[in-house]
PDB file of C-alpha atoms in Angstrom:
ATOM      1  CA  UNK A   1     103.749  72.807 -70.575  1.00  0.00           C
ATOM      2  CA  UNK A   2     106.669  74.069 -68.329  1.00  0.00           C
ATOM      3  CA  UNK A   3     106.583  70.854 -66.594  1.00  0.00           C
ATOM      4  CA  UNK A   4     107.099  69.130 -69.720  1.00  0.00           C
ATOM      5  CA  UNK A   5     109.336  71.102 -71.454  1.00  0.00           C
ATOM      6  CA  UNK A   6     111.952  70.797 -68.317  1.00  0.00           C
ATOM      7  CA  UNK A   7     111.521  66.416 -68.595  1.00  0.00           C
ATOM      8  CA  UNK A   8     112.395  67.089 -72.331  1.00  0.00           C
ATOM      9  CA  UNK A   9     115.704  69.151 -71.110  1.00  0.00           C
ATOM     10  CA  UNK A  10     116.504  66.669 -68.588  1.00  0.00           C
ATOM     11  CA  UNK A  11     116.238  64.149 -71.108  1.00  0.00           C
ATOM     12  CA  UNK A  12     118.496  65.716 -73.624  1.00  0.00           C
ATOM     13  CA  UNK A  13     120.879  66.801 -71.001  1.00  0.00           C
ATOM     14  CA  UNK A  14     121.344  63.028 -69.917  1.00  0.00           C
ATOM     15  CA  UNK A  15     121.897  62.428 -73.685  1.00  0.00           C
ATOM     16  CA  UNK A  16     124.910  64.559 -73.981  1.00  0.00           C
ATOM     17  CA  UNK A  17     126.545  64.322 -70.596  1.00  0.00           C
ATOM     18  CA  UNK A  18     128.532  61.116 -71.652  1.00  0.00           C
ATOM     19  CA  UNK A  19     132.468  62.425 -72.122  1.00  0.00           C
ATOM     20  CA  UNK A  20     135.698  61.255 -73.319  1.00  0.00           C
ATOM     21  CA  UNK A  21     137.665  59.027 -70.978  1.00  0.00           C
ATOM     22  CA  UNK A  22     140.382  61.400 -70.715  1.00  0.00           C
ATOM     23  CA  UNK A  23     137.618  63.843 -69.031  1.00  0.00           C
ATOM     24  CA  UNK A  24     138.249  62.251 -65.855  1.00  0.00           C
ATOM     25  CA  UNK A  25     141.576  63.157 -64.818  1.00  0.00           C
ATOM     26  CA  UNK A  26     142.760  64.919 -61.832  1.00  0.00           C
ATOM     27  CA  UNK A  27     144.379  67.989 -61.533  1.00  0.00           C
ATOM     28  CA  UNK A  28     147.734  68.115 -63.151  1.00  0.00           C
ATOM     29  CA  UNK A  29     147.138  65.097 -64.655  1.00  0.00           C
ATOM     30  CA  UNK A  30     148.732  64.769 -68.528  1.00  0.00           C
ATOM     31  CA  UNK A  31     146.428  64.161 -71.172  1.00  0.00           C
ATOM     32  CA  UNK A  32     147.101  62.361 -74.949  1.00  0.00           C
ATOM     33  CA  UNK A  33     148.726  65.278 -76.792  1.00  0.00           C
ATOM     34  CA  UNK A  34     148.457  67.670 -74.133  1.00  0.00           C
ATOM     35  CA  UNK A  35     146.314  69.955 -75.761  1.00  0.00           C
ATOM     36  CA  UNK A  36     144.762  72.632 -74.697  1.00  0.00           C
ATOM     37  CA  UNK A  37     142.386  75.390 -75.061  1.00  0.00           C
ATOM     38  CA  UNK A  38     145.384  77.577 -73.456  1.00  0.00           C
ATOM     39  CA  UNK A  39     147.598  76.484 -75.853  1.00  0.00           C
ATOM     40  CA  UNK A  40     145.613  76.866 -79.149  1.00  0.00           C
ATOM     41  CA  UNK A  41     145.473  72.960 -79.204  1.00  0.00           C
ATOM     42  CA  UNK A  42     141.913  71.190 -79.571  1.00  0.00           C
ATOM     43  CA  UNK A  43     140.317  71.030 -75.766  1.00  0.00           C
ATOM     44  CA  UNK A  44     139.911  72.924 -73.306  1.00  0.00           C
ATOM     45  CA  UNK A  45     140.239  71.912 -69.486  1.00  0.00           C
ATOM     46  CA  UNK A  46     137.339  73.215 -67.571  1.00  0.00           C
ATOM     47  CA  UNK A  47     137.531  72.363 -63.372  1.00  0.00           C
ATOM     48  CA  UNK A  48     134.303  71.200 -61.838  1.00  0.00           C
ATOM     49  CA  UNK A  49     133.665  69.910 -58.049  1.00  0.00           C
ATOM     50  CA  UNK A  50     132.461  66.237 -58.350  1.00  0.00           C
ATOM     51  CA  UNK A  51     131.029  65.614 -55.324  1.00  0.00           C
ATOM     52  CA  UNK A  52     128.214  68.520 -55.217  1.00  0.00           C
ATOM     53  CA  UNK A  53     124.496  66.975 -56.365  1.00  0.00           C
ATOM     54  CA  UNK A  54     122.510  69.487 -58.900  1.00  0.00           C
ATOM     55  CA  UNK A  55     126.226  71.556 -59.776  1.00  0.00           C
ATOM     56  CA  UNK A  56     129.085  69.214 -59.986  1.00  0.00           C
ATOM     57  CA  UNK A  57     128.468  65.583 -59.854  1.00  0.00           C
ATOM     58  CA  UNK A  58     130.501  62.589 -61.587  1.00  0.00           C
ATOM     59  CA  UNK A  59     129.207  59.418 -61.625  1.00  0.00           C
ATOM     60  CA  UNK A  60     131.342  56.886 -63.959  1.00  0.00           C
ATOM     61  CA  UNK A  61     132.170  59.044 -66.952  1.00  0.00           C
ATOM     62  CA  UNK A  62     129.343  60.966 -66.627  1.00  0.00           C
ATOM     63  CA  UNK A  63     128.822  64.584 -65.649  1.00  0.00           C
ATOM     64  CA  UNK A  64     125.966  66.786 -64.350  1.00  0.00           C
ATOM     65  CA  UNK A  65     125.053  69.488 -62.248  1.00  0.00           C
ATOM     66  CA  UNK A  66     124.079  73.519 -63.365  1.00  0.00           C
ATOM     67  CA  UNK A  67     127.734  74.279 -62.902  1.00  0.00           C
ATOM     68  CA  UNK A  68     128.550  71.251 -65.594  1.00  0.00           C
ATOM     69  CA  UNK A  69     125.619  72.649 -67.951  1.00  0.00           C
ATOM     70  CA  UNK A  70     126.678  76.485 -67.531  1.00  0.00           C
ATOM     71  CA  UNK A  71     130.389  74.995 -68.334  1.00  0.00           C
ATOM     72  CA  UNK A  72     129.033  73.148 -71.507  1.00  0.00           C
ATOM     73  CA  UNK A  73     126.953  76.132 -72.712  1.00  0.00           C
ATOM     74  CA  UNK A  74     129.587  78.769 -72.755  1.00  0.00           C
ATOM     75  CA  UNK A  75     132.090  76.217 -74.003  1.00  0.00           C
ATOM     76  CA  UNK A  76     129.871  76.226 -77.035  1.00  0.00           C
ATOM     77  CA  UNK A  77     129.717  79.450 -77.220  1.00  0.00           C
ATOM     78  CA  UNK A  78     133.448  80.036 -77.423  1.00  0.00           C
ATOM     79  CA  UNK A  79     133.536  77.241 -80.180  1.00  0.00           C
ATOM     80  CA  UNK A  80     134.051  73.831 -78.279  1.00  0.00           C
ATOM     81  CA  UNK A  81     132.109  71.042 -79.205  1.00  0.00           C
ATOM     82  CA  UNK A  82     131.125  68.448 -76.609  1.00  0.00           C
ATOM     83  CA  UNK A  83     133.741  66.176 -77.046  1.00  0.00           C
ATOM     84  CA  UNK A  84     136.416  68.720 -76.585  1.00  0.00           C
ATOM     85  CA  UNK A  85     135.950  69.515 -73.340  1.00  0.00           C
ATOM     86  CA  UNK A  86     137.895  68.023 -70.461  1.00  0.00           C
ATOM     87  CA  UNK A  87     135.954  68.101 -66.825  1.00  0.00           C
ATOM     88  CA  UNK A  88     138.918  68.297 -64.722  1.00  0.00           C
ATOM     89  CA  UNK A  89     138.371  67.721 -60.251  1.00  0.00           C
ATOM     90  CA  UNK A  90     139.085  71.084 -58.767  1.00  0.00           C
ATOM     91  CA  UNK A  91     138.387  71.206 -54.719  1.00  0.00           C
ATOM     92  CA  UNK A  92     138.032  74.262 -53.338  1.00  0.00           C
ATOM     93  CA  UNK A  93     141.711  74.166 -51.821  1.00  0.00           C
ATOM     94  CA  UNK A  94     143.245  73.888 -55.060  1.00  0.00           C
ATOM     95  CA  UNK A  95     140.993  76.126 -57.593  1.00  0.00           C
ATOM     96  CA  UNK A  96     143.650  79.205 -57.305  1.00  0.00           C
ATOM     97  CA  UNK A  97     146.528  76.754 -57.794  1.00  0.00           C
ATOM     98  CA  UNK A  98     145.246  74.702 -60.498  1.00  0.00           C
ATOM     99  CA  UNK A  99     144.545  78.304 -62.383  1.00  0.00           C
ATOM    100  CA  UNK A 100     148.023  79.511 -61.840  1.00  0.00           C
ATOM    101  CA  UNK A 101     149.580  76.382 -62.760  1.00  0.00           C
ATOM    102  CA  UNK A 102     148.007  76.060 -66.203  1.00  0.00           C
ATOM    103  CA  UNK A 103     146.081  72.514 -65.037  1.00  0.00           C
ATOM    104  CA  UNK A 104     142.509  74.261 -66.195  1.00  0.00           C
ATOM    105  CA  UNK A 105     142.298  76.773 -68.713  1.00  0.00           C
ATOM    106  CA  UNK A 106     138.599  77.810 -66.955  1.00  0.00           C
ATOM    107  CA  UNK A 107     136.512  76.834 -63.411  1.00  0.00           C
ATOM    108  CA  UNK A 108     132.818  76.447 -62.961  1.00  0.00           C
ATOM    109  CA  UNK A 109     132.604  75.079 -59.136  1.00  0.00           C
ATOM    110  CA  UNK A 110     130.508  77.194 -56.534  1.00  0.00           C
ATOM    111  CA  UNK A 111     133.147  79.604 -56.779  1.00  0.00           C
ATOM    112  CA  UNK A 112     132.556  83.112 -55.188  1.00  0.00           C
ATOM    113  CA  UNK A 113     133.900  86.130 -56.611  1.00  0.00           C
ATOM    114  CA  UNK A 114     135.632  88.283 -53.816  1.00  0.00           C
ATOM    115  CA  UNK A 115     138.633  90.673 -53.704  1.00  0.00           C
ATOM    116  CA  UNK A 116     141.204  88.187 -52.544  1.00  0.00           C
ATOM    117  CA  UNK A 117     140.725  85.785 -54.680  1.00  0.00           C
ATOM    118  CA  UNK A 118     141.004  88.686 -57.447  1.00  0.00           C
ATOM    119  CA  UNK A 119     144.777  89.291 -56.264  1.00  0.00           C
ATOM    120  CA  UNK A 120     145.671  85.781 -57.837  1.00  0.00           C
ATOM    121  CA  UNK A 121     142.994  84.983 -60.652  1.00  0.00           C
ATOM    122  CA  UNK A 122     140.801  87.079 -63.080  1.00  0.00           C
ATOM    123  CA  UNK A 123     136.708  85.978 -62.902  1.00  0.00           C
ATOM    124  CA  UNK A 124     134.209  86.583 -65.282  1.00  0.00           C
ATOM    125  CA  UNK A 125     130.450  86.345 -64.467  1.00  0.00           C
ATOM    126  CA  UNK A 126     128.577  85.699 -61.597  1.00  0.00           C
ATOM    127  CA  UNK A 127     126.246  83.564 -64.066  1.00  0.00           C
ATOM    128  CA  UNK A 128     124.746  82.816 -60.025  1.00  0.00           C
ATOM    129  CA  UNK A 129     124.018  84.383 -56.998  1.00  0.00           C
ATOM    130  CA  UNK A 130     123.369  81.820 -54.025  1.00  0.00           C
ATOM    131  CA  UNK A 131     122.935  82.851 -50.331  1.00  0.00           C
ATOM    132  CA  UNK A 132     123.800  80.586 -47.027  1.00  0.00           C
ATOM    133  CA  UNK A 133     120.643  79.300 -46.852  1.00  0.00           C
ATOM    134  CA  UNK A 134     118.827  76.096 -44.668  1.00  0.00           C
ATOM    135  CA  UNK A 135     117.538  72.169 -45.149  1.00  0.00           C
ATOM    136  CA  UNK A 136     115.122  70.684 -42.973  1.00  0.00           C
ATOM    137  CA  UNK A 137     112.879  67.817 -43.052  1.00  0.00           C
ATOM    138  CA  UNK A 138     109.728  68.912 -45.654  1.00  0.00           C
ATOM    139  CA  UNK A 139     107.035  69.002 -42.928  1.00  0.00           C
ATOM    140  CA  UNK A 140     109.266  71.184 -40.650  1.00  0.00           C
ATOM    141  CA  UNK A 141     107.266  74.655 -39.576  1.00  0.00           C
ATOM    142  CA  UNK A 142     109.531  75.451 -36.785  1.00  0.00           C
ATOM    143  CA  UNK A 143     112.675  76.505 -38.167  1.00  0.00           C
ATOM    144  CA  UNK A 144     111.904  79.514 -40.649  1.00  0.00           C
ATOM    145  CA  UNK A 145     115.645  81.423 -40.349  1.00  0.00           C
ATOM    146  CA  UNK A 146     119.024  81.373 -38.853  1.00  0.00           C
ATOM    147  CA  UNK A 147     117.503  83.110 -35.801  1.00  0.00           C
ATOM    148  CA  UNK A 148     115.149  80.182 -35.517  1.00  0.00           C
ATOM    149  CA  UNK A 149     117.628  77.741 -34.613  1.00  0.00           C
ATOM    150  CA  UNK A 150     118.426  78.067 -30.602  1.00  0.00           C
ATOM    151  CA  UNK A 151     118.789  74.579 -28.927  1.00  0.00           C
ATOM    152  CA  UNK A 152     118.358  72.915 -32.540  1.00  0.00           C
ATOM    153  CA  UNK A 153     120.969  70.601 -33.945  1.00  0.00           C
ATOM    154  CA  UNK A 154     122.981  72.041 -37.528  1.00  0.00           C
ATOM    155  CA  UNK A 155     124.926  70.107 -39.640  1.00  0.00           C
ATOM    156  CA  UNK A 156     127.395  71.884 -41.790  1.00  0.00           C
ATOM    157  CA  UNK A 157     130.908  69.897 -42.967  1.00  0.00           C
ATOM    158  CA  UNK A 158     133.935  70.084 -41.358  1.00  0.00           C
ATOM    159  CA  UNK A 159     136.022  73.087 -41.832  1.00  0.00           C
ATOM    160  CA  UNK A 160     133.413  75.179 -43.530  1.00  0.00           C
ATOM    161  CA  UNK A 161     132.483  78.303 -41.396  1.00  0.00           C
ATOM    162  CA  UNK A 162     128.815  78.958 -42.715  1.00  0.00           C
ATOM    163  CA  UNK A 163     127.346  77.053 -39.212  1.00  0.00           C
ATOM    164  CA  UNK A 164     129.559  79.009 -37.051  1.00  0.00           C
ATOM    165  CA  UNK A 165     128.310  81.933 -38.646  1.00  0.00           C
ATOM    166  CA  UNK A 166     124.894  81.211 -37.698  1.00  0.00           C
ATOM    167  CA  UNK A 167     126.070  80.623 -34.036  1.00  0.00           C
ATOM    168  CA  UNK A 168     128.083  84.327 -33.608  1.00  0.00           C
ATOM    169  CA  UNK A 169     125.501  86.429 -35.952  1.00  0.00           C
ATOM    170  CA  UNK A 170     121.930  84.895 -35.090  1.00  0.00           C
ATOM    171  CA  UNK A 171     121.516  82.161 -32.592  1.00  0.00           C
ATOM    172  CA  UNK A 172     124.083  81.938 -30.199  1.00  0.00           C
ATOM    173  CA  UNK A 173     122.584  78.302 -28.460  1.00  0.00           C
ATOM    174  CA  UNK A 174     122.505  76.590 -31.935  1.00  0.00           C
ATOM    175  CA  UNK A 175     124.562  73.059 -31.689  1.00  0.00           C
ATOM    176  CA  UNK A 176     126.739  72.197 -34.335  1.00  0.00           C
ATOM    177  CA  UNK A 177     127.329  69.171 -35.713  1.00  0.00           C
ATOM    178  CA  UNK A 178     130.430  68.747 -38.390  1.00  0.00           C
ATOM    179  CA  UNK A 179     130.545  65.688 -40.831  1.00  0.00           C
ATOM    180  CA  UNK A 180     132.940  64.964 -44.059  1.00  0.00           C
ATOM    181  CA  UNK A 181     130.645  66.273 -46.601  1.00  0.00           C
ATOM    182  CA  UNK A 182     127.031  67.529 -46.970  1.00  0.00           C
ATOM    183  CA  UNK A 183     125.606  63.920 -48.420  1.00  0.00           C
ATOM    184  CA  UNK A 184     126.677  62.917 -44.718  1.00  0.00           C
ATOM    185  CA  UNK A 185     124.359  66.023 -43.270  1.00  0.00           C
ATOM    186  CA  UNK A 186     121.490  64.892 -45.401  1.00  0.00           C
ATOM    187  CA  UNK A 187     121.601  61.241 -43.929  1.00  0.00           C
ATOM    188  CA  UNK A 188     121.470  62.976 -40.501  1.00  0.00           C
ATOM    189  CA  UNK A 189     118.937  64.940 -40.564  1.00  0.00           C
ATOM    190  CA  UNK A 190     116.512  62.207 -42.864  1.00  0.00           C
ATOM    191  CA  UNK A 191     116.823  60.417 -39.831  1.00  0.00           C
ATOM    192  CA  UNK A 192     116.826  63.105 -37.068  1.00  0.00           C
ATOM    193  CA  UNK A 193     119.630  63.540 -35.714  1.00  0.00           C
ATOM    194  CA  UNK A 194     120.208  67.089 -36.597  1.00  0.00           C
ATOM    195  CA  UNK A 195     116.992  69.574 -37.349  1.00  0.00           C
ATOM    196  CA  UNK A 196     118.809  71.233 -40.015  1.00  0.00           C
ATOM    197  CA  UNK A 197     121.619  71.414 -42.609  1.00  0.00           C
ATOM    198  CA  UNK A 198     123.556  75.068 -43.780  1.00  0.00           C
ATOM    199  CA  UNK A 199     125.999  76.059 -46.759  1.00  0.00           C
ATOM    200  CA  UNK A 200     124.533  78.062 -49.837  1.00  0.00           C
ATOM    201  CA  UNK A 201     120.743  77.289 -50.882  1.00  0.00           C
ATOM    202  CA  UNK A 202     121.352  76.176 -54.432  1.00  0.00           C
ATOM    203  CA  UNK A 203     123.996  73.511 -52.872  1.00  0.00           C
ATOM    204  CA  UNK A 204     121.064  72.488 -50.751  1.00  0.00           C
ATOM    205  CA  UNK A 205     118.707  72.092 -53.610  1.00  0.00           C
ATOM    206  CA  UNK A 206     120.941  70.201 -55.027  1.00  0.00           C
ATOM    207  CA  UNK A 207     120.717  67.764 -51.919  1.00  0.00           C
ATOM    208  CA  UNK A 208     116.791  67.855 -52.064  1.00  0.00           C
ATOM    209  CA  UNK A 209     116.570  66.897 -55.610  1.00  0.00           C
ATOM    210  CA  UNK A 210     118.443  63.656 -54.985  1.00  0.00           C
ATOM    211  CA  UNK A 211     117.009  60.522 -56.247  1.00  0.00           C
ATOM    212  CA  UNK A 212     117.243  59.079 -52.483  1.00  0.00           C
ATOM    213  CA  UNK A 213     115.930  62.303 -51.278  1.00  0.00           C
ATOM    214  CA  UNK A 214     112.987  63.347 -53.320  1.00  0.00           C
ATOM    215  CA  UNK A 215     110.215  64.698 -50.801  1.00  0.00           C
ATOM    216  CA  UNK A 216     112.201  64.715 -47.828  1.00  0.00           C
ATOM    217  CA  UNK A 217     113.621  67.926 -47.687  1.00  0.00           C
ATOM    218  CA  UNK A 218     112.747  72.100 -48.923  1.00  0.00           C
ATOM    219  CA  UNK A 219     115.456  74.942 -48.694  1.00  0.00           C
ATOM    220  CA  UNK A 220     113.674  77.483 -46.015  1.00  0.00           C
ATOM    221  CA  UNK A 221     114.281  80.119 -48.713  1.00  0.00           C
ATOM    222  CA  UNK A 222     115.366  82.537 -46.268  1.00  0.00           C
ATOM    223  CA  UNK A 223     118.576  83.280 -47.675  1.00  0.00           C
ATOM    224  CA  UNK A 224     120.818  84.964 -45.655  1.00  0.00           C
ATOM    225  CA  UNK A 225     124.454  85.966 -47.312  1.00  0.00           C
ATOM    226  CA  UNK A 226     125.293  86.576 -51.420  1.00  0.00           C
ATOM    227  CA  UNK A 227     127.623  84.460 -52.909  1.00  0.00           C
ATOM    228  CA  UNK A 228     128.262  85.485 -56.809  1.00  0.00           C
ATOM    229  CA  UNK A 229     128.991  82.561 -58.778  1.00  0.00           C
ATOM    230  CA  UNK A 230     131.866  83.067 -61.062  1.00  0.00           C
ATOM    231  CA  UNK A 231     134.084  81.648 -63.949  1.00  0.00           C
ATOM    232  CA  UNK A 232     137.644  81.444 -62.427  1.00  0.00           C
ATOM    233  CA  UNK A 233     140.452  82.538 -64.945  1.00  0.00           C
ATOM    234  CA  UNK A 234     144.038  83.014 -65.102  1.00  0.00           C
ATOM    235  CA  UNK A 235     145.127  85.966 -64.264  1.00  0.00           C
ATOM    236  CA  UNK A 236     145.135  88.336 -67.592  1.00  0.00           C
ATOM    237  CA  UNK A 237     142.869  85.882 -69.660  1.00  0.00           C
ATOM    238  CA  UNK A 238     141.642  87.531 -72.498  1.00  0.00           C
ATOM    239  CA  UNK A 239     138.210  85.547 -72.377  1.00  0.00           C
ATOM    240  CA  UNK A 240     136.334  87.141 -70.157  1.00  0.00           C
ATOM    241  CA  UNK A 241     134.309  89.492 -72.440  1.00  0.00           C
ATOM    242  CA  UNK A 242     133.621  86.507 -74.277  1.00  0.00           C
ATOM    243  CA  UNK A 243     132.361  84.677 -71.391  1.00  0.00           C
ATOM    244  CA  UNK A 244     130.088  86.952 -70.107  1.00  0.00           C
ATOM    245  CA  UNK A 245     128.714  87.718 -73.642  1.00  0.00           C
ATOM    246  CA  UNK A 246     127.548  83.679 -73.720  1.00  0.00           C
ATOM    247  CA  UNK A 247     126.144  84.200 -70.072  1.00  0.00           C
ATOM    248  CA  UNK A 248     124.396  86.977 -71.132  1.00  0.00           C
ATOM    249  CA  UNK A 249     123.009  85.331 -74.242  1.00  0.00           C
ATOM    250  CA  UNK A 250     122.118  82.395 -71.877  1.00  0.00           C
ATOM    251  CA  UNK A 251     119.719  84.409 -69.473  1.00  0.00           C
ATOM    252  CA  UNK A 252     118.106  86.217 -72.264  1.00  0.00           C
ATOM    253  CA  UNK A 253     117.368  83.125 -74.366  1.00  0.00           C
ATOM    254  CA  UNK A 254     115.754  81.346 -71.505  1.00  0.00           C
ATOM    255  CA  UNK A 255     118.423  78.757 -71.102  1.00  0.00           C
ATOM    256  CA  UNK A 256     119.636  79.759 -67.371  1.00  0.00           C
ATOM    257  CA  UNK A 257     115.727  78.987 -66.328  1.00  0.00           C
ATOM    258  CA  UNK A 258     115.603  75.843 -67.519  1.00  0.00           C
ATOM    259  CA  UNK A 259     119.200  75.180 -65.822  1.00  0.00           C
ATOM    260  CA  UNK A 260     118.218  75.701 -62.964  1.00  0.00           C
ATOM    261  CA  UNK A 261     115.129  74.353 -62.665  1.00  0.00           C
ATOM    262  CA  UNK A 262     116.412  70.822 -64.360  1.00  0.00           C
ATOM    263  CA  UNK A 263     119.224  70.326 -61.929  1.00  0.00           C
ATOM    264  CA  UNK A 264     116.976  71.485 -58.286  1.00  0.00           C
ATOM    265  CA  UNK A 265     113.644  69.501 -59.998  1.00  0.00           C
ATOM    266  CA  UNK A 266     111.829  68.067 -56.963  1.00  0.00           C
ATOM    267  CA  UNK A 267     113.741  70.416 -54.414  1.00  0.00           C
ATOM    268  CA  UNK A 268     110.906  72.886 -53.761  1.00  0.00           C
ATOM    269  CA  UNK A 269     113.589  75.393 -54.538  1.00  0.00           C
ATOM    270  CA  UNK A 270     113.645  79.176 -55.828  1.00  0.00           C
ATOM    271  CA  UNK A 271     116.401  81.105 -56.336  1.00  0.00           C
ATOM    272  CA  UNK A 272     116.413  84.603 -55.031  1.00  0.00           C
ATOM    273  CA  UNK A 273     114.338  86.563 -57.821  1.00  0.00           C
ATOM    274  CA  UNK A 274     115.783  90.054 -56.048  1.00  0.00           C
ATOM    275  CA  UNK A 275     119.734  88.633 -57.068  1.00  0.00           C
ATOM    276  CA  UNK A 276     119.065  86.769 -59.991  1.00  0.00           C
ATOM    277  CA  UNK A 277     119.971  85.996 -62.749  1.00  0.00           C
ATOM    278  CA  UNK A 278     122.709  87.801 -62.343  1.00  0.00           C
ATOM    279  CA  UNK A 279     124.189  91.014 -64.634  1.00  0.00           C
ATOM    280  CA  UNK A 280     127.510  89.720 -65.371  1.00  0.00           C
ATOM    281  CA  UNK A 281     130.788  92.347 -64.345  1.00  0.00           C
ATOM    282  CA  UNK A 282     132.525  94.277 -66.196  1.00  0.00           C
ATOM    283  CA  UNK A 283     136.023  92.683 -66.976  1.00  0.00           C
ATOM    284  CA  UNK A 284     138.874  94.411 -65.616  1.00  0.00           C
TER     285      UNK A 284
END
């Protein structure tokens, strides 16, 4: 019954993912009217990665990913239809700027709550907690940990410091292998040339579940860090209470379950039961 009920979510997910052409514009970018949710007008701009399989994904003018559906269910919940919202590209290097600058009005992309990044912009949530977690090939039985990786190959992308990690903290003879993005560190290790790939584990499921990837890979499920998934915000929004009561509402009416298990289908994938889901914070 489960297994069914999460093909009928998947199919009504597809259903409604189609936006408005104006949904793909970049950062900064004007829209018709310039409305927005920030300025009482009739959208509101929420920034999404679109690169990230099972969280933020575009493909032609179509969006998916958990962080896409979490975006669309709270978005409801504050009173925006589907066709009012605007998915806007925010990379990770511009998430505090777009904020500030008035480009989004709200973010839903992997983003971690932490003290610095409260000095600039208000959060609400986590509506996730991930941990740095690892990918290997499905049959693998050798690599159960981070401290299980001396002499093997791990991919991570370039610039991200989640493989070095693994190199000062657990195993110091680990080699590391950098490529542009983590599709690229999938493609290596399906054909062997790395024995593993690191960066959070629901980023990994995400990989797993993959059309092109289905029964390749599992997540070790040895998480390793906590990274709280939360709704960036302007600094001094007045909708975080708000937020986290539609969070809230979405754990306790089983809607975060079937999330998650829709967008890391076929991934062999878990999240950690002892972090989640996740009590949201109180708001400053």
């Amino acid at each position: 019954m489960r297994k069914h009920t999460m093909g009928l979510l998947a199919m009504a997910a597809a259903s409604t993912l189609a936006l408005s052409a104006c949904g793909g514009g970049e950062v900064g970018e004007p829209t018709d009217g310039d409305d927005t949710a920030a300025g009482g007008g009739d959208t509101i701009r929420i920034g999404i990665k679109y690169d990230q399989p099972g969280l933020g994904l575009q493909e032609g003018d179509t969006f998916t990913g958990f962080d896409t559906d979490v975006a669309r269910y709270v978005a409801d919940k504050l009173g925006y239809s589907e066709d009012q919202i605007e998915f806007v590209e925010t990379i990770s290097a511009n998430r505090e700027t777009a904020l500030q600058n008035g480009d989004v009005d709200m973010i839903f992309a992997t983003y971690s709550i932490n003290d610095d990044r409260k000095e600039l912009i208000d959060f609400a949530g986590p509506y996730f907690v991930a941990g740095q977690d690892l990918l290997v090939a499905a049959d693998n039985t050798d690599i159960t940990g981070p401290e299980t990786l001396e002499g093997k190959k791990l991919c991570s992308v370039t610039g991200s410091t989640s493989a070095e990690n693994i190199k000062t903290q657990y195993s110091e003879g680990v080699q590391l292998v950098e490529r542009g993005g983590y599709a690229e560190c999938a493609t290596a290790l399906a054909s062997g040339a790395v024995d593993a790939v690191t960066t959070d584990d629901i980023i990994l499921a995400g990989l797993a579940a993959t059309e092109e990837n289905a029964g390749k890979f599992k997540v070790v499920g040895a998480p390793f860090s906590e990274e709280r998934y939360g709704v960036g915000l302007p600094k001094g929004s007045d909708q975080c209470e708000d937020i986290n009561a539609a969070i809230t509402e979405m754990i306790e009416d089983g809607t975060w379950d079937e999330l998650v298990a829709a967008n890391t289908e076929g991934a062999d994938y878990t999240p950690n039961a002892d972090l989640n889901p996740p009590t949201p914070d109180a708001c400053a």
